[in-house]
Amino acid sequence: MKTVADYVITIPDFPEPGILFRDVTGVLQSAEGLRLAIDELQKRLEGLDFDVIAGAESRGFIFGMPLAYNLGKPFVPIRKAGKLPRAVVRKEYALEYGSAAIEIHKEDIRPGQRVVLLDDLIATGGTMKAAAELVEELGGQVVKMLFLLELAGLEGRRTLEGYDVDSVVVYEGK
């Protein structure tokens, strides 16, 4: 039986020499791979008490929406700055070369809500840390951070220490 990792395309030397780029589009391009990915993510939520799934733009939307649908939960988009039309909370975070910002509508997370944060990949953990801070600023509680892929060599779990972090596929390198 195939695993999610069997559908991930590894591209050597991208974006620079020595890097193995893990491309999830191979998962999306296969009906079997996509179904397997959603099923594996959903297994990691079994028995967890939560109210809402929030996904980071854009691949967090791709994997988070089917989970929310399957589980009868609302979905909250976490967007890049400037993309949401109503009042937002915003968090800037550091990138390797510069910074970025993400936003959530102020009314999308209510005080006391138990939130699952989702993205396709955990690398350094910066995006998800910023997402967690947004949820917490609005009074929500992050009960799990869920990823399809993890690049363990970039130590994102260290950045997310104190949170329940789970990944379907873990690659030891960067």
PDB file of C-alpha atoms in Angstrom:
ATOM      1  CA  MET A   1       0.000   0.000   0.000  1.00  0.00           C
ATOM      2  CA  LYS A   2       1.255   3.465  -0.895  1.00  0.00           C
ATOM      3  CA  THR A   3       1.875   6.200   1.667  1.00  0.00           C
ATOM      4  CA  VAL A   4       1.600   9.978   1.354  1.00  0.00           C
ATOM      5  CA  ALA A   5       5.382  10.130   0.956  1.00  0.00           C
ATOM      6  CA  ASP A   6       5.090   8.082  -2.230  1.00  0.00           C
ATOM      7  CA  TYR A   7       3.222  10.982  -3.857  1.00  0.00           C
ATOM      8  CA  VAL A   8       5.577  13.760  -2.744  1.00  0.00           C
ATOM      9  CA  ILE A   9       7.946  14.765  -5.531  1.00  0.00           C
ATOM     10  CA  THR A  10      11.514  15.439  -4.400  1.00  0.00           C
ATOM     11  CA  ILE A  11      13.389  17.959  -6.516  1.00  0.00           C
ATOM     12  CA  PRO A  12      17.157  18.102  -5.879  1.00  0.00           C
ATOM     13  CA  ASP A  13      19.049  21.396  -5.838  1.00  0.00           C
ATOM     14  CA  PHE A  14      15.984  23.651  -5.717  1.00  0.00           C
ATOM     15  CA  PRO A  15      15.901  26.526  -4.961  1.00  0.00           C
ATOM     16  CA  GLU A  16      19.659  26.236  -4.471  1.00  0.00           C
ATOM     17  CA  PRO A  17      22.326  23.519  -4.602  1.00  0.00           C
ATOM     18  CA  GLY A  18      22.138  20.982  -1.778  1.00  0.00           C
ATOM     19  CA  ILE A  19      18.435  21.532  -1.043  1.00  0.00           C
ATOM     20  CA  LEU A  20      15.891  18.751  -1.553  1.00  0.00           C
ATOM     21  CA  PHE A  21      12.608  20.519  -2.312  1.00  0.00           C
ATOM     22  CA  ARG A  22       9.535  18.511  -1.212  1.00  0.00           C
ATOM     23  CA  ASP A  23       6.729  19.264  -3.669  1.00  0.00           C
ATOM     24  CA  VAL A  24       3.193  18.417  -2.471  1.00  0.00           C
ATOM     25  CA  THR A  25       1.636  19.000  -5.876  1.00  0.00           C
ATOM     26  CA  GLY A  26       2.283  15.327  -6.615  1.00  0.00           C
ATOM     27  CA  VAL A  27      -0.142  14.550  -3.793  1.00  0.00           C
ATOM     28  CA  LEU A  28      -2.745  16.901  -5.267  1.00  0.00           C
ATOM     29  CA  GLN A  29      -2.391  15.536  -8.796  1.00  0.00           C
ATOM     30  CA  SER A  30      -3.403  12.030  -7.756  1.00  0.00           C
ATOM     31  CA  ALA A  31      -6.926  11.290  -6.578  1.00  0.00           C
ATOM     32  CA  GLU A  32      -5.521   8.420  -4.528  1.00  0.00           C
ATOM     33  CA  GLY A  33      -2.745  10.587  -3.067  1.00  0.00           C
ATOM     34  CA  LEU A  34      -5.127  13.395  -2.142  1.00  0.00           C
ATOM     35  CA  ARG A  35      -7.599  11.001  -0.522  1.00  0.00           C
ATOM     36  CA  LEU A  36      -4.750   9.373   1.422  1.00  0.00           C
ATOM     37  CA  ALA A  37      -3.439  12.768   2.579  1.00  0.00           C
ATOM     38  CA  ILE A  38      -6.867  13.912   3.818  1.00  0.00           C
ATOM     39  CA  ASP A  39      -7.499  10.557   5.513  1.00  0.00           C
ATOM     40  CA  GLU A  40      -4.112  10.648   7.275  1.00  0.00           C
ATOM     41  CA  LEU A  41      -4.627  14.213   8.466  1.00  0.00           C
ATOM     42  CA  GLN A  42      -8.128  13.350   9.674  1.00  0.00           C
ATOM     43  CA  LYS A  43      -6.840  10.332  11.658  1.00  0.00           C
ATOM     44  CA  ARG A  44      -4.675  12.739  13.648  1.00  0.00           C
ATOM     45  CA  LEU A  45      -7.790  14.618  14.774  1.00  0.00           C
ATOM     46  CA  GLU A  46      -9.713  11.564  16.016  1.00  0.00           C
ATOM     47  CA  GLY A  47     -10.860  12.030  19.597  1.00  0.00           C
ATOM     48  CA  LEU A  48      -9.709  15.664  19.708  1.00  0.00           C
ATOM     49  CA  ASP A  49     -12.198  18.190  21.074  1.00  0.00           C
ATOM     50  CA  PHE A  50     -12.067  21.280  18.860  1.00  0.00           C
ATOM     51  CA  ASP A  51     -14.382  23.895  17.363  1.00  0.00           C
ATOM     52  CA  VAL A  52     -12.730  25.189  14.206  1.00  0.00           C
ATOM     53  CA  ILE A  53      -9.973  24.464  11.685  1.00  0.00           C
ATOM     54  CA  ALA A  54      -7.841  27.413  10.587  1.00  0.00           C
ATOM     55  CA  GLY A  55      -5.566  26.998   7.586  1.00  0.00           C
ATOM     56  CA  ALA A  56      -2.636  29.091   6.408  1.00  0.00           C
ATOM     57  CA  GLU A  57      -2.677  30.443   2.864  1.00  0.00           C
ATOM     58  CA  SER A  58      -2.660  28.762   0.491  1.00  0.00           C
ATOM     59  CA  ARG A  59      -2.001  25.067   0.921  1.00  0.00           C
ATOM     60  CA  GLY A  60      -3.505  25.103   4.387  1.00  0.00           C
ATOM     61  CA  PHE A  61      -6.753  25.957   2.573  1.00  0.00           C
ATOM     62  CA  ILE A  62      -6.352  23.019   0.191  1.00  0.00           C
ATOM     63  CA  PHE A  63      -5.954  20.467   2.971  1.00  0.00           C
ATOM     64  CA  GLY A  64      -8.032  22.208   5.652  1.00  0.00           C
ATOM     65  CA  MET A  65     -11.260  22.633   3.704  1.00  0.00           C
ATOM     66  CA  PRO A  66     -11.883  18.903   3.096  1.00  0.00           C
ATOM     67  CA  LEU A  67     -11.134  18.192   6.753  1.00  0.00           C
ATOM     68  CA  ALA A  68     -13.573  20.869   7.910  1.00  0.00           C
ATOM     69  CA  TYR A  69     -16.200  19.518   5.519  1.00  0.00           C
ATOM     70  CA  ASN A  70     -15.687  15.892   6.569  1.00  0.00           C
ATOM     71  CA  LEU A  71     -15.802  16.746  10.272  1.00  0.00           C
ATOM     72  CA  GLY A  72     -18.646  19.280  10.128  1.00  0.00           C
ATOM     73  CA  LYS A  73     -16.452  22.114  11.424  1.00  0.00           C
ATOM     74  CA  PRO A  74     -16.110  25.706  10.255  1.00  0.00           C
ATOM     75  CA  PHE A  75     -12.977  26.740   8.367  1.00  0.00           C
ATOM     76  CA  VAL A  76     -11.103  29.997   8.989  1.00  0.00           C
ATOM     77  CA  PRO A  77      -8.618  31.275   6.406  1.00  0.00           C
ATOM     78  CA  ILE A  78      -5.348  32.774   7.613  1.00  0.00           C
ATOM     79  CA  ARG A  79      -4.349  35.076   4.769  1.00  0.00           C
ATOM     80  CA  LYS A  80      -1.360  37.045   3.628  1.00  0.00           C
ATOM     81  CA  ALA A  81      -1.635  40.705   4.620  1.00  0.00           C
ATOM     82  CA  GLY A  82      -4.043  42.852   2.652  1.00  0.00           C
ATOM     83  CA  LYS A  83      -6.280  40.059   1.314  1.00  0.00           C
ATOM     84  CA  LEU A  84      -9.157  40.072   3.828  1.00  0.00           C
ATOM     85  CA  PRO A  85     -11.957  42.671   3.406  1.00  0.00           C
ATOM     86  CA  ARG A  86     -13.179  43.126   6.992  1.00  0.00           C
ATOM     87  CA  ALA A  87     -11.442  44.232  10.197  1.00  0.00           C
ATOM     88  CA  VAL A  88      -8.430  41.999  10.926  1.00  0.00           C
ATOM     89  CA  VAL A  89      -5.727  41.251  13.429  1.00  0.00           C
ATOM     90  CA  ARG A  90      -2.262  41.109  11.914  1.00  0.00           C
ATOM     91  CA  LYS A  91       1.018  39.487  12.891  1.00  0.00           C
ATOM     92  CA  GLU A  92       4.413  40.040  11.302  1.00  0.00           C
ATOM     93  CA  TYR A  93       7.043  37.340  11.440  1.00  0.00           C
ATOM     94  CA  ALA A  94      10.611  36.867  10.296  1.00  0.00           C
ATOM     95  CA  LEU A  95      11.619  35.101   7.118  1.00  0.00           C
ATOM     96  CA  GLU A  96      15.133  34.020   6.175  1.00  0.00           C
ATOM     97  CA  TYR A  97      15.557  37.258   4.196  1.00  0.00           C
ATOM     98  CA  GLY A  98      13.054  39.804   5.445  1.00  0.00           C
ATOM     99  CA  SER A  99       9.596  39.536   6.956  1.00  0.00           C
ATOM    100  CA  ALA A 100       5.990  38.704   6.111  1.00  0.00           C
ATOM    101  CA  ALA A 101       2.607  39.274   7.704  1.00  0.00           C
ATOM    102  CA  ILE A 102      -0.570  37.230   8.056  1.00  0.00           C
ATOM    103  CA  GLU A 103      -4.091  38.215   9.099  1.00  0.00           C
ATOM    104  CA  ILE A 104      -7.378  36.786  10.391  1.00  0.00           C
ATOM    105  CA  HIS A 105     -10.745  38.535  10.446  1.00  0.00           C
ATOM    106  CA  LYS A 106     -11.328  39.749  14.007  1.00  0.00           C
ATOM    107  CA  GLU A 107     -14.665  37.958  14.348  1.00  0.00           C
ATOM    108  CA  ASP A 108     -13.551  34.610  12.877  1.00  0.00           C
ATOM    109  CA  ILE A 109     -12.141  33.300  16.172  1.00  0.00           C
ATOM    110  CA  ARG A 110     -14.244  33.786  19.287  1.00  0.00           C
ATOM    111  CA  PRO A 111     -12.978  33.716  22.868  1.00  0.00           C
ATOM    112  CA  GLY A 112     -12.772  30.165  24.180  1.00  0.00           C
ATOM    113  CA  GLN A 113     -12.845  28.456  20.785  1.00  0.00           C
ATOM    114  CA  ARG A 114     -10.566  25.433  20.459  1.00  0.00           C
ATOM    115  CA  VAL A 115      -8.632  25.755  17.205  1.00  0.00           C
ATOM    116  CA  VAL A 116      -6.711  23.307  15.023  1.00  0.00           C
ATOM    117  CA  LEU A 117      -4.113  25.113  12.901  1.00  0.00           C
ATOM    118  CA  LEU A 118      -3.191  23.455   9.611  1.00  0.00           C
ATOM    119  CA  ASP A 119      -0.609  23.925   6.874  1.00  0.00           C
ATOM    120  CA  ASP A 120       1.002  21.711   4.267  1.00  0.00           C
ATOM    121  CA  LEU A 121       4.555  22.029   5.604  1.00  0.00           C
ATOM    122  CA  ILE A 122       6.430  22.879   8.766  1.00  0.00           C
ATOM    123  CA  ALA A 123       9.925  24.186   8.152  1.00  0.00           C
ATOM    124  CA  THR A 124      11.143  26.805  10.650  1.00  0.00           C
ATOM    125  CA  GLY A 125       7.693  27.159  12.262  1.00  0.00           C
ATOM    126  CA  GLY A 126       7.526  30.940  11.845  1.00  0.00           C
ATOM    127  CA  THR A 127       4.243  31.091   9.960  1.00  0.00           C
ATOM    128  CA  MET A 128       2.455  28.765  12.356  1.00  0.00           C
ATOM    129  CA  LYS A 129       3.842  30.558  15.407  1.00  0.00           C
ATOM    130  CA  ALA A 130       2.436  33.827  14.040  1.00  0.00           C
ATOM    131  CA  ALA A 131      -0.902  32.101  13.313  1.00  0.00           C
ATOM    132  CA  ALA A 132      -1.058  30.783  16.880  1.00  0.00           C
ATOM    133  CA  GLU A 133      -0.388  34.254  18.255  1.00  0.00           C
ATOM    134  CA  LEU A 134      -3.274  35.638  16.163  1.00  0.00           C
ATOM    135  CA  VAL A 135      -5.659  32.956  17.446  1.00  0.00           C
ATOM    136  CA  GLU A 136      -4.576  33.600  21.031  1.00  0.00           C
ATOM    137  CA  GLU A 137      -4.879  37.380  20.620  1.00  0.00           C
ATOM    138  CA  LEU A 138      -8.527  36.805  19.700  1.00  0.00           C
ATOM    139  CA  GLY A 139      -9.081  34.604  22.774  1.00  0.00           C
ATOM    140  CA  GLY A 140      -8.921  31.235  21.033  1.00  0.00           C
ATOM    141  CA  GLN A 141      -6.942  28.230  22.233  1.00  0.00           C
ATOM    142  CA  VAL A 142      -4.685  26.330  19.825  1.00  0.00           C
ATOM    143  CA  VAL A 143      -5.269  22.646  20.604  1.00  0.00           C
ATOM    144  CA  LYS A 144      -3.246  21.172  17.724  1.00  0.00           C
ATOM    145  CA  MET A 145      -0.948  22.175  14.869  1.00  0.00           C
ATOM    146  CA  LEU A 146      -1.197  19.770  11.972  1.00  0.00           C
ATOM    147  CA  PHE A 147       1.025  19.449   8.901  1.00  0.00           C
ATOM    148  CA  LEU A 148       1.204  17.109   5.943  1.00  0.00           C
ATOM    149  CA  LEU A 149       5.022  17.370   5.697  1.00  0.00           C
ATOM    150  CA  GLU A 150       7.764  18.268   8.150  1.00  0.00           C
ATOM    151  CA  LEU A 151      11.381  19.220   7.463  1.00  0.00           C
ATOM    152  CA  ALA A 152      12.775  18.196  10.852  1.00  0.00           C
ATOM    153  CA  GLY A 153      16.254  19.536  10.112  1.00  0.00           C
ATOM    154  CA  LEU A 154      14.913  23.101  10.195  1.00  0.00           C
ATOM    155  CA  GLU A 155      13.747  22.603  13.802  1.00  0.00           C
ATOM    156  CA  GLY A 156      10.272  24.099  13.487  1.00  0.00           C
ATOM    157  CA  ARG A 157       9.133  22.108  16.503  1.00  0.00           C
ATOM    158  CA  ARG A 158      11.530  24.134  18.625  1.00  0.00           C
ATOM    159  CA  THR A 159       9.799  27.335  17.504  1.00  0.00           C
ATOM    160  CA  LEU A 160       6.430  25.740  18.311  1.00  0.00           C
ATOM    161  CA  GLU A 161       7.449  24.317  21.674  1.00  0.00           C
ATOM    162  CA  GLY A 162       4.479  24.056  24.032  1.00  0.00           C
ATOM    163  CA  TYR A 163       2.012  23.258  21.234  1.00  0.00           C
ATOM    164  CA  ASP A 164       0.757  19.842  20.148  1.00  0.00           C
ATOM    165  CA  VAL A 165       2.499  19.458  16.760  1.00  0.00           C
ATOM    166  CA  ASP A 166       1.806  16.521  14.439  1.00  0.00           C
ATOM    167  CA  SER A 167       2.933  15.722  10.894  1.00  0.00           C
ATOM    168  CA  VAL A 168       1.969  12.950   8.499  1.00  0.00           C
ATOM    169  CA  VAL A 169       5.402  12.677   6.828  1.00  0.00           C
ATOM    170  CA  VAL A 170       8.657  13.691   8.524  1.00  0.00           C
ATOM    171  CA  TYR A 171      11.842  14.260   6.518  1.00  0.00           C
ATOM    172  CA  GLU A 172      14.955  14.318   8.693  1.00  0.00           C
ATOM    173  CA  GLY A 173      16.862  16.852   6.581  1.00  0.00           C
ATOM    174  CA  LYS A 174      16.168  20.370   5.427  1.00  0.00           C
TER     175      LYS A 174
END
